[in-house]
mmCIF file of C-alpha atoms and ligand atoms in Angstrom:
data_model
loop_
_atom_site.group_PDB
_atom_site.id
_atom_site.type_symbol
_atom_site.label_atom_id
_atom_site.label_comp_id
_atom_site.label_asym_id
_atom_site.label_seq_id
_atom_site.Cartn_x
_atom_site.Cartn_y
_atom_site.Cartn_z
ATOM 1 C CA MET A 1 43.385 -46.530 4.592
ATOM 2 C CA ALA A 2 39.619 -46.732 5.379
ATOM 3 C CA ARG A 3 38.266 -50.257 6.033
ATOM 4 C CA GLN A 4 36.141 -51.520 3.179
ATOM 5 C CA PRO A 5 32.516 -52.075 3.977
ATOM 6 C CA ARG A 6 32.517 -55.860 4.053
ATOM 7 C CA GLN A 7 30.167 -57.735 6.261
ATOM 8 C CA ALA A 8 32.036 -59.846 8.804
ATOM 9 C CA MET A 9 31.500 -63.548 8.762
ATOM 10 C CA ILE A 10 32.101 -66.068 11.430
ATOM 11 C CA ALA A 11 31.720 -69.699 10.314
ATOM 12 C CA GLY A 12 31.996 -72.780 12.511
ATOM 13 C CA ASN A 13 33.340 -75.925 11.054
ATOM 14 C CA TRP A 14 32.213 -78.703 13.183
ATOM 15 C CA LYS A 15 34.260 -81.238 11.216
ATOM 16 C CA MET A 16 33.433 -84.896 12.174
ATOM 17 C CA HIS A 17 31.918 -84.067 15.548
ATOM 18 C CA GLY A 18 28.372 -84.531 16.637
ATOM 19 C CA THR A 19 25.620 -87.120 16.383
ATOM 20 C CA ILE A 20 22.307 -85.609 15.205
ATOM 21 C CA ALA A 21 21.226 -85.184 18.991
ATOM 22 C CA GLU A 22 24.410 -83.443 19.788
ATOM 23 C CA ALA A 23 24.409 -81.182 16.806
ATOM 24 C CA CYS A 24 20.835 -80.158 17.377
ATOM 25 C CA SER A 25 21.547 -79.333 20.961
ATOM 26 C CA LEU A 26 24.545 -77.236 19.982
ATOM 27 C CA ALA A 27 22.522 -75.435 17.317
ATOM 28 C CA SER A 28 19.646 -74.698 19.773
ATOM 29 C CA ALA A 29 22.202 -73.410 22.385
ATOM 30 C CA LEU A 30 23.786 -71.250 19.680
ATOM 31 C CA ARG A 31 20.491 -69.902 18.471
ATOM 32 C CA SER A 32 19.420 -68.694 21.846
ATOM 33 C CA ARG A 33 22.905 -67.469 22.840
ATOM 34 C CA LEU A 34 23.186 -65.503 19.698
ATOM 35 C CA ALA A 35 19.712 -64.107 19.613
ATOM 36 C CA SER A 36 20.993 -60.761 20.922
ATOM 37 C CA ALA A 37 24.480 -60.824 19.016
ATOM 38 C CA PRO A 38 25.184 -57.758 16.871
ATOM 39 C CA ALA A 39 23.303 -58.086 13.531
ATOM 40 C CA ASP A 40 25.947 -56.637 11.389
ATOM 41 C CA ARG A 41 27.863 -60.033 11.147
ATOM 42 C CA GLU A 42 27.039 -63.214 9.255
ATOM 43 C CA VAL A 43 27.004 -66.431 11.230
ATOM 44 C CA VAL A 44 27.417 -69.740 9.583
ATOM 45 C CA VAL A 45 27.611 -73.428 10.884
ATOM 46 C CA ALA A 46 28.923 -76.495 9.157
ATOM 47 C CA PRO A 47 27.751 -79.683 10.794
ATOM 48 C CA PRO A 48 28.518 -83.140 9.477
ATOM 49 C CA PHE A 49 26.360 -84.320 6.487
ATOM 50 C CA THR A 50 24.225 -86.573 8.731
ATOM 51 C CA ALA A 51 23.092 -83.592 10.935
ATOM 52 C CA LEU A 52 22.566 -81.017 8.217
ATOM 53 C CA ALA A 53 18.743 -81.582 7.903
ATOM 54 C CA ALA A 54 18.011 -81.716 11.645
ATOM 55 C CA VAL A 55 20.296 -78.710 12.294
ATOM 56 C CA GLY A 56 18.545 -76.876 9.398
ATOM 57 C CA GLU A 57 15.218 -77.460 11.195
ATOM 58 C CA ALA A 58 16.715 -76.363 14.605
ATOM 59 C CA LEU A 59 17.993 -73.115 13.001
ATOM 60 C CA ARG A 60 14.862 -72.439 10.859
ATOM 61 C CA GLY A 61 13.847 -68.740 11.221
ATOM 62 C CA SER A 62 17.099 -67.785 12.787
ATOM 63 C CA ALA A 63 19.894 -65.632 11.242
ATOM 64 C CA ILE A 64 22.415 -68.579 11.430
ATOM 65 C CA ALA A 65 23.015 -70.065 8.079
ATOM 66 C CA LEU A 66 23.763 -73.804 7.125
ATOM 67 C CA CYS A 67 26.998 -74.866 5.458
ATOM 68 C CA ALA A 68 28.123 -78.328 4.258
ATOM 69 C CA GLN A 69 31.746 -79.344 4.698
ATOM 70 C CA ASN A 70 32.221 -80.584 1.136
ATOM 71 C CA VAL A 71 30.305 -80.979 -2.127
ATOM 72 C CA HIS A 72 30.505 -83.004 -5.261
ATOM 73 C CA TRP A 73 30.317 -81.193 -8.629
ATOM 74 C CA GLU A 74 27.884 -83.571 -10.561
ATOM 75 C CA THR A 75 24.224 -83.379 -10.097
ATOM 76 C CA LYS A 76 23.813 -87.150 -9.752
ATOM 77 C CA GLY A 77 25.407 -90.397 -10.700
ATOM 78 C CA ALA A 78 27.671 -93.301 -9.708
ATOM 79 C CA PHE A 79 29.880 -91.360 -7.199
ATOM 80 C CA THR A 80 29.789 -93.654 -4.083
ATOM 81 C CA GLY A 81 30.208 -91.485 -0.979
ATOM 82 C CA GLU A 82 29.672 -87.982 -2.463
ATOM 83 C CA VAL A 83 26.847 -85.607 -2.150
ATOM 84 C CA SER A 84 25.535 -83.382 -4.826
ATOM 85 C CA PRO A 85 24.948 -79.547 -4.695
ATOM 86 C CA ALA A 86 21.173 -79.959 -5.094
ATOM 87 C CA MET A 87 21.085 -82.507 -2.180
ATOM 88 C CA LEU A 88 22.719 -79.855 0.077
ATOM 89 C CA ALA A 89 20.405 -77.152 -1.129
ATOM 90 C CA GLU A 90 17.443 -79.227 -0.451
ATOM 91 C CA VAL A 91 18.389 -79.636 3.181
ATOM 92 C CA GLY A 92 18.738 -75.851 3.505
ATOM 93 C CA CYS A 93 22.491 -75.342 2.903
ATOM 94 C CA ARG A 94 23.451 -71.916 1.616
ATOM 95 C CA TRP A 95 27.201 -72.324 1.984
ATOM 96 C CA VAL A 96 29.660 -75.142 1.232
ATOM 97 C CA ILE A 97 33.311 -75.505 2.260
ATOM 98 C CA ALA A 98 35.561 -76.386 -0.744
ATOM 99 C CA GLY A 99 39.219 -77.565 -0.546
ATOM 100 C CA HIS A 100 39.616 -77.602 3.302
ATOM 101 C CA SER A 101 43.218 -78.520 4.011
ATOM 102 C CA GLU A 102 41.982 -81.831 5.780
ATOM 103 C CA ARG A 103 40.433 -82.762 2.433
ATOM 104 C CA ARG A 104 43.631 -81.869 0.512
ATOM 105 C CA GLN A 105 45.997 -83.589 2.905
ATOM 106 C CA LEU A 106 44.103 -86.605 4.022
ATOM 107 C CA PHE A 107 41.775 -87.476 1.165
ATOM 108 C CA GLY A 108 43.773 -86.464 -1.897
ATOM 109 C CA GLU A 109 41.783 -83.306 -2.828
ATOM 110 C CA THR A 110 43.580 -81.587 -5.751
ATOM 111 C CA ASP A 111 43.498 -78.029 -6.895
ATOM 112 C CA ALA A 112 41.458 -79.034 -9.936
ATOM 113 C CA GLY A 113 39.011 -80.837 -7.713
ATOM 114 C CA VAL A 114 38.494 -77.815 -5.533
ATOM 115 C CA ASN A 115 37.658 -75.812 -8.564
ATOM 116 C CA ARG A 116 35.211 -78.383 -9.856
ATOM 117 C CA ARG A 117 33.407 -78.484 -6.425
ATOM 118 C CA ALA A 118 33.291 -74.664 -6.213
ATOM 119 C CA ARG A 119 31.823 -74.539 -9.702
ATOM 120 C CA GLY A 120 29.296 -77.254 -9.010
ATOM 121 C CA ALA A 121 28.198 -75.532 -5.925
ATOM 122 C CA LEU A 122 27.837 -72.158 -7.651
ATOM 123 C CA GLU A 123 25.806 -73.566 -10.453
ATOM 124 C CA ALA A 124 23.363 -74.877 -7.855
ATOM 125 C CA GLY A 125 23.146 -71.431 -6.157
ATOM 126 C CA LEU A 126 25.384 -72.516 -3.188
ATOM 127 C CA ARG A 127 28.148 -70.166 -2.083
ATOM 128 C CA PRO A 128 31.538 -71.701 -1.521
ATOM 129 C CA ILE A 129 34.070 -70.941 1.154
ATOM 130 C CA VAL A 130 37.289 -71.831 -0.726
ATOM 131 C CA CYS A 131 40.075 -72.688 1.587
ATOM 132 C CA VAL A 132 43.771 -72.229 0.856
ATOM 133 C CA GLY A 133 46.659 -72.511 3.093
ATOM 134 C CA GLU A 134 50.424 -73.585 3.202
ATOM 135 C CA THR A 135 51.976 -76.271 5.263
ATOM 136 C CA LEU A 136 54.669 -75.544 7.839
ATOM 137 C CA ALA A 137 57.339 -77.030 5.405
ATOM 138 C CA GLU A 138 56.163 -74.789 2.604
ATOM 139 C CA ARG A 139 56.270 -71.789 4.879
ATOM 140 C CA ASP A 140 59.748 -72.603 6.248
ATOM 141 C CA ALA A 141 61.005 -73.077 2.696
ATOM 142 C CA GLY A 142 59.733 -69.513 1.837
ATOM 143 C CA ARG A 143 57.028 -70.848 -0.510
ATOM 144 C CA CYS A 144 53.989 -69.530 1.324
ATOM 145 C CA PHE A 145 52.899 -66.922 -1.156
ATOM 146 C CA GLU A 146 53.705 -69.226 -4.149
ATOM 147 C CA VAL A 147 51.381 -71.943 -2.682
ATOM 148 C CA ILE A 148 48.623 -69.617 -1.796
ATOM 149 C CA GLU A 149 48.728 -68.039 -5.310
ATOM 150 C CA ARG A 150 48.647 -71.495 -6.966
ATOM 151 C CA GLN A 151 45.887 -72.708 -4.963
ATOM 152 C CA THR A 152 43.660 -69.527 -5.393
ATOM 153 C CA ARG A 153 44.234 -69.216 -9.096
ATOM 154 C CA ALA A 154 43.423 -72.968 -9.582
ATOM 155 C CA ALA A 155 40.341 -72.790 -7.355
ATOM 156 C CA LEU A 156 38.873 -69.779 -9.118
ATOM 157 C CA LEU A 157 39.827 -70.880 -12.699
ATOM 158 C CA ASP A 158 37.163 -69.941 -15.168
ATOM 159 C CA LEU A 159 34.844 -68.385 -12.649
ATOM 160 C CA GLY A 160 33.044 -65.333 -13.812
ATOM 161 C CA SER A 161 32.687 -62.119 -11.865
ATOM 162 C CA ALA A 162 29.278 -63.039 -10.419
ATOM 163 C CA ASP A 163 30.687 -66.288 -9.156
ATOM 164 C CA ILE A 164 33.685 -64.619 -7.479
ATOM 165 C CA GLN A 165 31.217 -62.202 -5.865
ATOM 166 C CA ALA A 166 29.342 -65.131 -4.391
ATOM 167 C CA LEU A 167 32.139 -66.811 -2.615
ATOM 168 C CA CYS A 168 34.582 -66.298 0.291
ATOM 169 C CA ILE A 169 38.097 -67.398 0.624
ATOM 170 C CA ALA A 170 39.409 -68.722 3.803
ATOM 171 C CA TYR A 171 43.065 -68.684 4.565
ATOM 172 C CA GLU A 172 43.926 -71.577 6.794
ATOM 173 C CA PRO A 173 47.617 -72.246 7.328
ATOM 174 C CA VAL A 174 47.878 -75.935 7.853
ATOM 175 C CA TRP A 175 50.351 -75.480 10.788
ATOM 176 C CA ALA A 176 47.864 -73.369 12.621
ATOM 177 C CA ILE A 177 44.920 -75.819 12.362
ATOM 178 C CA GLY A 178 44.142 -77.558 15.635
ATOM 179 C CA THR A 179 47.603 -76.869 16.913
ATOM 180 C CA GLY A 180 46.815 -73.852 19.135
ATOM 181 C CA ARG A 181 49.488 -72.095 17.192
ATOM 182 C CA THR A 182 47.432 -69.211 15.704
ATOM 183 C CA ALA A 183 49.041 -67.062 12.852
ATOM 184 C CA THR A 184 49.803 -63.750 14.306
ATOM 185 C CA PRO A 185 47.477 -61.014 13.097
ATOM 186 C CA GLY A 186 50.378 -59.580 11.114
ATOM 187 C CA GLN A 187 50.941 -63.011 9.434
ATOM 188 C CA ALA A 188 47.273 -63.351 8.642
ATOM 189 C CA GLU A 189 47.018 -59.813 7.137
ATOM 190 C CA GLU A 190 50.136 -60.363 5.033
ATOM 191 C CA VAL A 191 48.531 -63.310 3.348
ATOM 192 C CA HIS A 192 45.068 -61.791 3.083
ATOM 193 C CA ALA A 193 46.522 -58.800 1.461
ATOM 194 C CA VAL A 194 48.177 -61.101 -1.200
ATOM 195 C CA LEU A 195 44.911 -62.973 -1.746
ATOM 196 C CA ARG A 196 43.103 -59.627 -2.366
ATOM 197 C CA ARG A 197 45.719 -58.639 -4.869
ATOM 198 C CA ILE A 198 45.402 -62.010 -6.682
ATOM 199 C CA VAL A 199 41.563 -61.656 -6.874
ATOM 200 C CA ALA A 200 41.971 -58.130 -8.102
ATOM 201 C CA GLU A 201 44.108 -59.491 -10.935
ATOM 202 C CA LEU A 202 41.584 -62.079 -11.652
ATOM 203 C CA ALA A 203 38.273 -60.186 -11.241
ATOM 204 C CA GLY A 204 39.085 -56.451 -10.774
ATOM 205 C CA LYS A 205 39.522 -54.234 -7.905
ATOM 206 C CA GLU A 206 35.820 -53.604 -7.244
ATOM 207 C CA ILE A 207 35.077 -57.328 -6.693
ATOM 208 C CA SER A 208 38.317 -57.934 -4.728
ATOM 209 C CA ASP A 209 37.519 -54.945 -2.449
ATOM 210 C CA HIS A 210 34.169 -56.607 -1.620
ATOM 211 C CA LEU A 211 35.608 -60.175 -1.240
ATOM 212 C CA ARG A 212 35.490 -61.515 2.198
ATOM 213 C CA ILE A 213 38.609 -63.251 3.327
ATOM 214 C CA LEU A 214 38.290 -65.297 6.595
ATOM 215 C CA TYR A 215 41.249 -66.504 8.604
ATOM 216 C CA GLY A 216 41.147 -70.029 10.082
ATOM 217 C CA GLY A 217 43.522 -71.834 12.366
ATOM 218 C CA SER A 218 43.188 -71.986 16.195
ATOM 219 C CA VAL A 219 40.834 -69.075 16.366
ATOM 220 C CA LYS A 220 39.691 -68.736 19.991
ATOM 221 C CA PRO A 221 37.797 -66.076 22.109
ATOM 222 C CA ASP A 222 41.161 -64.635 23.180
ATOM 223 C CA ASN A 223 42.611 -64.028 19.813
ATOM 224 C CA ILE A 224 39.546 -63.033 17.617
ATOM 225 C CA ASP A 225 39.595 -59.302 18.343
ATOM 226 C CA SER A 226 43.177 -58.847 17.343
ATOM 227 C CA LEU A 227 42.761 -60.833 14.269
ATOM 228 C CA MET A 228 39.635 -58.905 13.212
ATOM 229 C CA ALA A 229 41.491 -55.672 13.912
ATOM 230 C CA GLU A 230 43.567 -56.242 10.691
ATOM 231 C CA PRO A 231 42.040 -54.469 7.666
ATOM 232 C CA ASP A 232 42.022 -57.441 5.199
ATOM 233 C CA VAL A 233 40.628 -59.993 7.891
ATOM 234 C CA ASP A 234 36.917 -60.144 7.307
ATOM 235 C CA GLY A 235 35.971 -63.014 9.472
ATOM 236 C CA ALA A 236 36.991 -66.428 10.703
ATOM 237 C CA LEU A 237 36.594 -70.130 10.021
ATOM 238 C CA VAL A 238 36.542 -71.763 13.398
ATOM 239 C CA GLY A 239 37.172 -75.395 14.136
ATOM 240 C CA GLY A 240 37.620 -76.528 17.777
ATOM 241 C CA ALA A 241 36.223 -73.391 19.399
ATOM 242 C CA SER A 242 32.945 -73.701 17.389
ATOM 243 C CA LEU A 243 31.947 -76.829 19.199
ATOM 244 C CA GLU A 244 30.923 -75.026 22.384
ATOM 245 C CA ALA A 245 28.133 -72.430 22.110
ATOM 246 C CA GLU A 246 29.768 -70.035 24.575
ATOM 247 C CA SER A 247 33.238 -69.878 22.973
ATOM 248 C CA PHE A 248 31.711 -69.653 19.424
ATOM 249 C CA ALA A 249 29.360 -66.925 20.572
ATOM 250 C CA ARG A 250 32.214 -64.897 22.059
ATOM 251 C CA ILE A 251 34.037 -65.209 18.728
ATOM 252 C CA VAL A 252 30.889 -64.000 16.843
ATOM 253 C CA GLU A 253 30.747 -61.069 19.312
ATOM 254 C CA PHE A 254 34.293 -59.969 18.410
ATOM 255 C CA ARG A 255 35.129 -56.369 18.992
ATOM 256 C CA ARG A 256 37.338 -54.441 16.704
HETATM 257 P P1 13P B 301 40.863 -75.115 14.531
HETATM 258 O O1 13P B 301 40.062 -73.821 14.827
HETATM 259 O O2 13P B 301 40.377 -76.233 15.301
HETATM 260 O O3 13P B 301 42.331 -74.905 14.494
HETATM 261 O O4 13P B 301 40.343 -75.546 12.960
HETATM 262 C C1 13P B 301 40.406 -74.613 12.049
HETATM 263 C C2 13P B 301 39.788 -75.142 10.792
HETATM 264 O O5 13P B 301 40.362 -76.081 10.164
HETATM 265 C C3 13P B 301 38.507 -74.635 10.339
HETATM 266 O O6 13P B 301 38.113 -75.022 9.148
#
């Protein structure tokens, strides 16, 4: 089957790494290193909240887009520790991550919360990267597809077609995150194909054919090419390997 014309996307999730100075230095290095990268792929970085504004400045005028690692759904109010969609848009974010497994596992994020965050982001014109992924225990118990389906349907609940068109889904198996144990291209493809079928049921085939589904979990320069060779793998959400300009750049420069 011919590959659908979906623009590849490589996103770097810097997690809780980087003072403002460190983040700006990484952003500047990436900017110059990627100046000659192929223009057919979208590049996104997600620094910590405190560095967003400064990194936004460092990337101004470049093709690298800014992403936040989380977002609240309300526009303002008594929500200590949270950041509103408008605040993120103001510092130049175009993307936000919603439902990262570290939020789910370590900070009690629920399926319903992920849906609220995605909806709040979309209402403010931000584009969510909605994360789903099973734990090792769930996979070993044969529950991978059931978990993925539950998380996806919950995250996209009540979203209209235009909203689903604006977002990306990232499949990040929890057992592959930060472990060096990448899903095989076949394992990633199998889940991505299921995700695309679920979105086709929710929003129609046209939208699901255009939906970008990223893989995340120990993506490195030496495994990106084989992952991107799979027909339903449209990009990557990269943690550790996004913290060095050279390794992230090589991932951006994947070859199919
Ligand atoms: P690693 O690439 O460090 O495994 O992290 C993946 C991830 O969680 C990206 O959001």
